[in-house]
PDB file of C-alpha atoms in Angstrom:
ATOM      1  CA  UNK A   1      -0.207 -15.385  12.668  1.00 78.00           C
ATOM      2  CA  UNK A   2       3.417 -16.147  13.525  1.00 81.00           C
ATOM      3  CA  UNK A   3       5.557 -19.272  13.824  1.00 86.00           C
ATOM      4  CA  UNK A   4       5.963 -19.124  17.604  1.00 89.00           C
ATOM      5  CA  UNK A   5       2.221 -19.022  18.316  1.00 88.00           C
ATOM      6  CA  UNK A   6       1.596 -21.709  15.704  1.00 91.00           C
ATOM      7  CA  UNK A   7       4.105 -24.058  17.328  1.00 94.00           C
ATOM      8  CA  UNK A   8       2.584 -23.356  20.745  1.00 95.00           C
ATOM      9  CA  UNK A   9      -0.854 -24.177  19.384  1.00 94.00           C
ATOM     10  CA  UNK A  10       0.360 -27.505  18.016  1.00 95.00           C
ATOM     11  CA  UNK A  11       2.099 -28.286  21.323  1.00 96.00           C
ATOM     12  CA  UNK A  12      -1.268 -27.929  23.070  1.00 96.00           C
ATOM     13  CA  UNK A  13      -2.816 -30.359  20.535  1.00 93.00           C
ATOM     14  CA  UNK A  14      -5.397 -27.828  19.378  1.00 91.00           C
ATOM     15  CA  UNK A  15      -6.786 -27.388  15.867  1.00 91.00           C
ATOM     16  CA  UNK A  16      -4.162 -25.050  14.441  1.00 92.00           C
ATOM     17  CA  UNK A  17      -3.993 -23.024  11.255  1.00 87.00           C
ATOM     18  CA  UNK A  18      -1.166 -20.682  10.360  1.00 86.00           C
ATOM     19  CA  UNK A  19      -2.366 -17.648   8.433  1.00 82.00           C
ATOM     20  CA  UNK A  20       0.232 -16.601   5.858  1.00 78.00           C
ATOM     21  CA  UNK A  21       0.452 -13.668   3.486  1.00 74.00           C
ATOM     22  CA  UNK A  22       3.056 -13.409   0.745  1.00 73.00           C
ATOM     23  CA  UNK A  23       5.784 -10.944   1.595  1.00 69.00           C
ATOM     24  CA  UNK A  24       4.624 -10.259   5.176  1.00 70.00           C
ATOM     25  CA  UNK A  25       6.224 -11.552   8.361  1.00 69.00           C
ATOM     26  CA  UNK A  26       3.539 -11.554  11.039  1.00 69.00           C
ATOM     27  CA  UNK A  27       6.073 -12.193  13.804  1.00 70.00           C
ATOM     28  CA  UNK A  28       6.135  -8.505  14.762  1.00 68.00           C
ATOM     29  CA  UNK A  29       3.694  -5.671  15.302  1.00 68.00           C
ATOM     30  CA  UNK A  30       1.983  -4.194  12.259  1.00 65.00           C
ATOM     31  CA  UNK A  31       1.176  -0.607  13.188  1.00 63.00           C
ATOM     32  CA  UNK A  32      -2.371   0.561  12.522  1.00 63.00           C
ATOM     33  CA  UNK A  33      -2.898   1.541   8.851  1.00 59.00           C
ATOM     34  CA  UNK A  34       0.621   0.561   7.804  1.00 75.00           C
ATOM     35  CA  UNK A  35       0.931  -1.314   4.493  1.00 73.00           C
ATOM     36  CA  UNK A  36       1.502  -4.649   6.233  1.00 73.00           C
ATOM     37  CA  UNK A  37      -1.390  -4.009   8.617  1.00 77.00           C
ATOM     38  CA  UNK A  38      -3.750  -3.557   5.673  1.00 80.00           C
ATOM     39  CA  UNK A  39      -2.404  -6.723   3.997  1.00 81.00           C
ATOM     40  CA  UNK A  40      -3.015  -8.620   7.246  1.00 80.00           C
ATOM     41  CA  UNK A  41      -6.612  -7.400   7.473  1.00 82.00           C
ATOM     42  CA  UNK A  42      -7.373  -8.464   3.915  1.00 84.00           C
ATOM     43  CA  UNK A  43      -5.788 -11.886   4.380  1.00 86.00           C
ATOM     44  CA  UNK A  44      -7.948 -12.324   7.450  1.00 87.00           C
ATOM     45  CA  UNK A  45     -11.077 -11.425   5.472  1.00 91.00           C
ATOM     46  CA  UNK A  46     -10.236 -14.018   2.793  1.00 91.00           C
ATOM     47  CA  UNK A  47      -9.758 -16.665   5.494  1.00 92.00           C
ATOM     48  CA  UNK A  48     -13.064 -15.889   7.210  1.00 94.00           C
ATOM     49  CA  UNK A  49     -14.886 -16.097   3.896  1.00 95.00           C
ATOM     50  CA  UNK A  50     -13.432 -19.575   3.452  1.00 95.00           C
ATOM     51  CA  UNK A  51     -14.720 -20.576   6.899  1.00 95.00           C
ATOM     52  CA  UNK A  52     -18.237 -19.477   5.904  1.00 97.00           C
ATOM     53  CA  UNK A  53     -18.026 -21.471   2.673  1.00 97.00           C
ATOM     54  CA  UNK A  54     -17.284 -24.590   4.727  1.00 96.00           C
ATOM     55  CA  UNK A  55     -20.653 -24.173   6.426  1.00 97.00           C
ATOM     56  CA  UNK A  56     -19.568 -22.839   9.797  1.00 95.00           C
ATOM     57  CA  UNK A  57     -21.363 -20.127  11.751  1.00 96.00           C
ATOM     58  CA  UNK A  58     -18.828 -18.356  13.945  1.00 96.00           C
ATOM     59  CA  UNK A  59     -17.928 -15.529  16.271  1.00 97.00           C
ATOM     60  CA  UNK A  60     -14.908 -13.543  15.198  1.00 95.00           C
ATOM     61  CA  UNK A  61     -13.039 -11.581  17.861  1.00 95.00           C
ATOM     62  CA  UNK A  62      -9.892  -9.497  17.545  1.00 91.00           C
ATOM     63  CA  UNK A  63      -7.143 -10.326  20.017  1.00 89.00           C
ATOM     64  CA  UNK A  64      -7.511  -6.842  21.514  1.00 94.00           C
ATOM     65  CA  UNK A  65     -11.084  -7.629  22.586  1.00 97.00           C
ATOM     66  CA  UNK A  66     -11.203  -8.526  26.281  1.00 97.00           C
ATOM     67  CA  UNK A  67     -13.995 -10.940  27.216  1.00 97.00           C
ATOM     68  CA  UNK A  68     -15.211 -10.183  30.757  1.00 95.00           C
ATOM     69  CA  UNK A  69     -18.137 -12.606  30.714  1.00 94.00           C
ATOM     70  CA  UNK A  70     -20.088 -14.926  28.437  1.00 96.00           C
ATOM     71  CA  UNK A  71     -21.375 -12.809  25.492  1.00 96.00           C
ATOM     72  CA  UNK A  72     -24.037 -15.266  24.322  1.00 95.00           C
ATOM     73  CA  UNK A  73     -26.866 -14.024  26.599  1.00 95.00           C
ATOM     74  CA  UNK A  74     -26.581 -10.693  24.737  1.00 96.00           C
ATOM     75  CA  UNK A  75     -26.464 -12.245  21.257  1.00 96.00           C
ATOM     76  CA  UNK A  76     -29.696 -13.284  19.566  1.00 93.00           C
ATOM     77  CA  UNK A  77     -29.958 -16.958  18.628  1.00 87.00           C
ATOM     78  CA  UNK A  78     -32.726 -16.112  16.131  1.00 81.00           C
ATOM     79  CA  UNK A  79     -31.851 -17.949  12.928  1.00 81.00           C
ATOM     80  CA  UNK A  80     -33.196 -15.093  10.799  1.00 90.00           C
ATOM     81  CA  UNK A  81     -30.349 -12.777  11.858  1.00 96.00           C
ATOM     82  CA  UNK A  82     -27.384 -13.106   9.518  1.00 98.00           C
ATOM     83  CA  UNK A  83     -24.869 -10.799  11.168  1.00 98.00           C
ATOM     84  CA  UNK A  84     -24.480  -9.251  14.631  1.00 98.00           C
ATOM     85  CA  UNK A  85     -21.601  -6.795  14.711  1.00 98.00           C
ATOM     86  CA  UNK A  86     -19.998  -4.420  17.209  1.00 98.00           C
ATOM     87  CA  UNK A  87     -20.018  -0.638  16.889  1.00 97.00           C
ATOM     88  CA  UNK A  88     -17.586   2.155  17.705  1.00 96.00           C
ATOM     89  CA  UNK A  89     -20.478   4.182  19.122  1.00 96.00           C
ATOM     90  CA  UNK A  90     -24.050   2.916  19.462  1.00 97.00           C
ATOM     91  CA  UNK A  91     -26.757   5.292  18.204  1.00 96.00           C
ATOM     92  CA  UNK A  92     -29.596   3.704  20.175  1.00 96.00           C
ATOM     93  CA  UNK A  93     -31.081   1.534  17.410  1.00 97.00           C
ATOM     94  CA  UNK A  94     -29.812  -2.002  16.938  1.00 97.00           C
ATOM     95  CA  UNK A  95     -31.129  -2.156  13.365  1.00 97.00           C
ATOM     96  CA  UNK A  96     -29.837   1.223  12.157  1.00 97.00           C
ATOM     97  CA  UNK A  97     -27.205   1.223   9.421  1.00 97.00           C
ATOM     98  CA  UNK A  98     -26.143   4.640  10.683  1.00 97.00           C
ATOM     99  CA  UNK A  99     -24.255   2.916  13.492  1.00 97.00           C
ATOM    100  CA  UNK A 100     -20.462   3.082  12.915  1.00 96.00           C
ATOM    101  CA  UNK A 101     -19.792  -0.648  12.843  1.00 95.00           C
ATOM    102  CA  UNK A 102     -16.528  -2.222  13.930  1.00 96.00           C
ATOM    103  CA  UNK A 103     -15.309  -5.553  12.535  1.00 95.00           C
ATOM    104  CA  UNK A 104     -13.364  -6.413  15.699  1.00 94.00           C
ATOM    105  CA  UNK A 105     -16.219  -8.547  17.055  1.00 97.00           C
ATOM    106  CA  UNK A 106     -19.076 -10.121  15.168  1.00 97.00           C
ATOM    107  CA  UNK A 107     -21.257 -13.204  14.987  1.00 98.00           C
ATOM    108  CA  UNK A 108     -22.151 -14.398  11.494  1.00 97.00           C
ATOM    109  CA  UNK A 109     -24.267 -17.204  10.066  1.00 97.00           C
ATOM    110  CA  UNK A 110     -23.155 -19.252   7.061  1.00 97.00           C
ATOM    111  CA  UNK A 111     -25.571 -18.933   4.167  1.00 97.00           C
ATOM    112  CA  UNK A 112     -25.612 -17.780   0.559  1.00 97.00           C
ATOM    113  CA  UNK A 113     -26.223 -14.150   1.598  1.00 97.00           C
ATOM    114  CA  UNK A 114     -23.267 -13.899   3.967  1.00 98.00           C
ATOM    115  CA  UNK A 115     -20.965 -15.830   1.622  1.00 98.00           C
ATOM    116  CA  UNK A 116     -21.873 -13.416  -1.185  1.00 97.00           C
ATOM    117  CA  UNK A 117     -21.178 -10.510   1.167  1.00 97.00           C
ATOM    118  CA  UNK A 118     -17.734 -11.826   2.126  1.00 96.00           C
ATOM    119  CA  UNK A 119     -16.856 -12.417  -1.529  1.00 96.00           C
ATOM    120  CA  UNK A 120     -17.860  -8.853  -2.420  1.00 96.00           C
ATOM    121  CA  UNK A 121     -16.061  -7.537   0.630  1.00 95.00           C
ATOM    122  CA  UNK A 122     -12.787  -9.196  -0.317  1.00 91.00           C
ATOM    123  CA  UNK A 123     -13.167  -8.223  -3.982  1.00 93.00           C
ATOM    124  CA  UNK A 124     -13.462  -4.610  -2.847  1.00 91.00           C
ATOM    125  CA  UNK A 125      -9.821  -4.496  -1.850  1.00 88.00           C
ATOM    126  CA  UNK A 126      -8.781  -4.113  -5.488  1.00 85.00           C
ATOM    127  CA  UNK A 127     -10.365  -0.643  -5.629  1.00 83.00           C
ATOM    128  CA  UNK A 128      -9.474   0.476  -2.128  1.00 79.00           C
ATOM    129  CA  UNK A 129      -5.801   1.423  -2.058  1.00 79.00           C
ATOM    130  CA  UNK A 130      -4.909   2.656   1.408  1.00 75.00           C
ATOM    131  CA  UNK A 131      -8.228   1.539   2.896  1.00 82.00           C
ATOM    132  CA  UNK A 132      -8.513  -1.055   5.627  1.00 84.00           C
ATOM    133  CA  UNK A 133     -11.048  -3.831   5.213  1.00 88.00           C
ATOM    134  CA  UNK A 134     -13.518  -2.254   7.652  1.00 91.00           C
ATOM    135  CA  UNK A 135     -13.758   0.863   5.469  1.00 91.00           C
ATOM    136  CA  UNK A 136     -14.736  -1.257   2.478  1.00 93.00           C
ATOM    137  CA  UNK A 137     -17.459  -3.112   4.400  1.00 95.00           C
ATOM    138  CA  UNK A 138     -18.897   0.202   5.590  1.00 95.00           C
ATOM    139  CA  UNK A 139     -18.945   1.460   1.983  1.00 95.00           C
ATOM    140  CA  UNK A 140     -20.738  -1.691   0.832  1.00 96.00           C
ATOM    141  CA  UNK A 141     -23.358  -1.085   3.487  1.00 97.00           C
ATOM    142  CA  UNK A 142     -23.770   2.577   2.546  1.00 96.00           C
ATOM    143  CA  UNK A 143     -24.048   1.590  -1.119  1.00 96.00           C
ATOM    144  CA  UNK A 144     -27.027  -0.605  -0.200  1.00 97.00           C
ATOM    145  CA  UNK A 145     -25.529  -4.099  -0.438  1.00 97.00           C
ATOM    146  CA  UNK A 146     -26.975  -5.256   2.893  1.00 97.00           C
ATOM    147  CA  UNK A 147     -30.475  -4.431   1.660  1.00 97.00           C
ATOM    148  CA  UNK A 148     -29.823  -5.843  -1.835  1.00 97.00           C
ATOM    149  CA  UNK A 149     -28.816  -9.190  -0.332  1.00 97.00           C
ATOM    150  CA  UNK A 150     -31.695  -9.150   2.139  1.00 97.00           C
ATOM    151  CA  UNK A 151     -29.295  -9.375   5.054  1.00 97.00           C
ATOM    152  CA  UNK A 152     -30.621  -9.054   8.590  1.00 97.00           C
ATOM    153  CA  UNK A 153     -27.904  -7.148  10.455  1.00 98.00           C
ATOM    154  CA  UNK A 154     -28.001  -6.283  14.154  1.00 98.00           C
ATOM    155  CA  UNK A 155     -25.645  -3.627  15.502  1.00 98.00           C
ATOM    156  CA  UNK A 156     -24.491  -4.366  19.033  1.00 98.00           C
ATOM    157  CA  UNK A 157     -25.034  -1.966  21.919  1.00 98.00           C
ATOM    158  CA  UNK A 158     -21.813  -0.685  23.513  1.00 97.00           C
ATOM    159  CA  UNK A 159     -23.489  -1.150  26.889  1.00 96.00           C
ATOM    160  CA  UNK A 160     -22.720  -4.866  26.419  1.00 97.00           C
ATOM    161  CA  UNK A 161     -20.065  -4.880  23.668  1.00 98.00           C
ATOM    162  CA  UNK A 162     -18.006  -1.802  24.413  1.00 97.00           C
ATOM    163  CA  UNK A 163     -14.702  -0.291  23.365  1.00 96.00           C
ATOM    164  CA  UNK A 164     -12.395   2.555  24.170  1.00 96.00           C
ATOM    165  CA  UNK A 165     -14.251   4.687  21.595  1.00 95.00           C
ATOM    166  CA  UNK A 166     -17.427   4.379  23.682  1.00 95.00           C
ATOM    167  CA  UNK A 167     -17.116   2.892  27.186  1.00 95.00           C
ATOM    168  CA  UNK A 168     -19.951   0.809  28.577  1.00 94.00           C
ATOM    169  CA  UNK A 169     -21.899   2.651  31.247  1.00 92.00           C
ATOM    170  CA  UNK A 170     -22.274  -0.489  33.373  1.00 90.00           C
ATOM    171  CA  UNK A 171     -19.268  -2.617  34.328  1.00 87.00           C
ATOM    172  CA  UNK A 172     -21.630  -5.139  35.935  1.00 87.00           C
ATOM    173  CA  UNK A 173     -23.155  -6.235  32.634  1.00 92.00           C
ATOM    174  CA  UNK A 174     -20.595  -5.437  29.919  1.00 94.00           C
ATOM    175  CA  UNK A 175     -19.471  -8.598  28.118  1.00 97.00           C
ATOM    176  CA  UNK A 176     -16.546  -7.437  25.967  1.00 97.00           C
ATOM    177  CA  UNK A 177     -14.202  -4.445  25.853  1.00 97.00           C
ATOM    178  CA  UNK A 178     -12.374  -3.647  22.617  1.00 97.00           C
ATOM    179  CA  UNK A 179      -9.171  -1.594  22.611  1.00 96.00           C
ATOM    180  CA  UNK A 180     -10.332   0.355  19.566  1.00 95.00           C
ATOM    181  CA  UNK A 181      -9.409   4.011  19.047  1.00 93.00           C
ATOM    182  CA  UNK A 182      -5.879   2.929  19.959  1.00 93.00           C
ATOM    183  CA  UNK A 183      -2.743   2.768  17.825  1.00 88.00           C
ATOM    184  CA  UNK A 184      -0.127   0.427  19.318  1.00 89.00           C
ATOM    185  CA  UNK A 185      -0.023  -2.997  20.946  1.00 90.00           C
ATOM    186  CA  UNK A 186       1.810  -1.719  24.030  1.00 93.00           C
ATOM    187  CA  UNK A 187      -0.863   0.934  24.631  1.00 95.00           C
ATOM    188  CA  UNK A 188      -3.668  -1.582  24.108  1.00 96.00           C
ATOM    189  CA  UNK A 189      -2.079  -4.017  26.551  1.00 96.00           C
ATOM    190  CA  UNK A 190      -1.596  -1.357  29.240  1.00 97.00           C
ATOM    191  CA  UNK A 191      -5.136  -0.014  29.035  1.00 97.00           C
ATOM    192  CA  UNK A 192      -6.808  -3.429  28.735  1.00 97.00           C
ATOM    193  CA  UNK A 193      -4.909  -4.462  31.866  1.00 97.00           C
ATOM    194  CA  UNK A 194      -6.408  -1.422  33.609  1.00 96.00           C
ATOM    195  CA  UNK A 195      -9.880  -2.493  32.414  1.00 95.00           C
ATOM    196  CA  UNK A 196      -9.347  -5.944  33.903  1.00 94.00           C
ATOM    197  CA  UNK A 197      -8.302  -4.402  37.220  1.00 93.00           C
ATOM    198  CA  UNK A 198     -11.426  -2.180  37.190  1.00 91.00           C
ATOM    199  CA  UNK A 199     -13.656  -5.173  36.523  1.00 91.00           C
ATOM    200  CA  UNK A 200     -12.087  -7.252  39.287  1.00 89.00           C
ATOM    201  CA  UNK A 201     -12.312  -4.380  41.767  1.00 87.00           C
ATOM    202  CA  UNK A 202     -16.032  -3.919  41.182  1.00 83.00           C
ATOM    203  CA  UNK A 203     -16.771  -7.633  40.852  1.00 80.00           C
ATOM    204  CA  UNK A 204     -15.125  -8.347  44.227  1.00 79.00           C
ATOM    205  CA  UNK A 205     -16.603  -5.361  46.051  1.00 73.00           C
ATOM    206  CA  UNK A 206     -18.901  -6.087  49.042  1.00 70.00           C
ATOM    207  CA  UNK A 207     -22.572  -6.307  48.107  1.00 62.00           C
ATOM    208  CA  UNK A 208     -23.494  -3.365  50.356  1.00 50.00           C
ATOM    209  CA  UNK A 209     -20.854  -1.061  48.906  1.00 52.00           C
ATOM    210  CA  UNK A 210     -21.781   1.460  46.235  1.00 48.00           C
ATOM    211  CA  UNK A 211     -19.120   2.133  43.618  1.00 49.00           C
ATOM    212  CA  UNK A 212     -19.518   5.370  41.725  1.00 50.00           C
ATOM    213  CA  UNK A 213     -16.167   5.394  39.918  1.00 58.00           C
ATOM    214  CA  UNK A 214     -16.146   4.304  36.292  1.00 77.00           C
ATOM    215  CA  UNK A 215     -13.421   2.995  34.053  1.00 89.00           C
ATOM    216  CA  UNK A 216      -9.826   4.105  34.385  1.00 93.00           C
ATOM    217  CA  UNK A 217      -9.019   6.633  31.662  1.00 94.00           C
ATOM    218  CA  UNK A 218      -7.425   5.025  28.591  1.00 96.00           C
ATOM    219  CA  UNK A 219      -4.429   7.326  28.810  1.00 96.00           C
ATOM    220  CA  UNK A 220      -1.957   5.069  27.015  1.00 96.00           C
ATOM    221  CA  UNK A 221      -4.247   4.728  24.017  1.00 95.00           C
ATOM    222  CA  UNK A 222      -4.930   8.457  23.791  1.00 94.00           C
ATOM    223  CA  UNK A 223      -1.169   9.113  23.968  1.00 94.00           C
ATOM    224  CA  UNK A 224      -0.440   6.467  21.294  1.00 92.00           C
ATOM    225  CA  UNK A 225      -1.733   8.856  18.626  1.00 88.00           C
ATOM    226  CA  UNK A 226       0.839  11.490  19.545  1.00 87.00           C
ATOM    227  CA  UNK A 227       3.793   9.395  18.379  1.00 64.00           C
TER     228      UNK A 227
END
């Protein structure tokens, strides 16, 4: 997203791609729902659509999603499932479109249905002034596009793919933790660090010790909305 990270990527001899948007410098923080933040989200959507068109299936993960363990055991490898996507709060049914989905983590298969979806998703930005890209995808779903395209969409249980909006109830099995429901990078970093400390504390506890305490409260993220 910025020149420094791009140069670091090249130094490590990785496959690097610098995402650029006209008129936006991604070298600094783009506060949630600011004009530049929304531009960044739409540029990202365009890029991911291009990846699908090149024939790649992929997992997309926001940088504020902490991976605590391998997520693949909790993702279906069934080729008939087009999209598996995280939720802000899981309603108990993995196939229910009433789940409030979150685009911070998802696994998607490249095919004509998903490519059509990404094209429609990106095209929706022209009639969505002040909306972030996630809002447009939710509207497409509510308007029936998933069903029209015949998409098989699985909504991920927050027990395994959790976030600050809805903490996992079991630290021993949770795969990812998303710093959603949070406004600033500094708050996300502080509270994700606390999550990592919680996970290490429980992971390294003696086998005969019972731990009843849950996650540390996400105080920094709650306070980030007050500013």
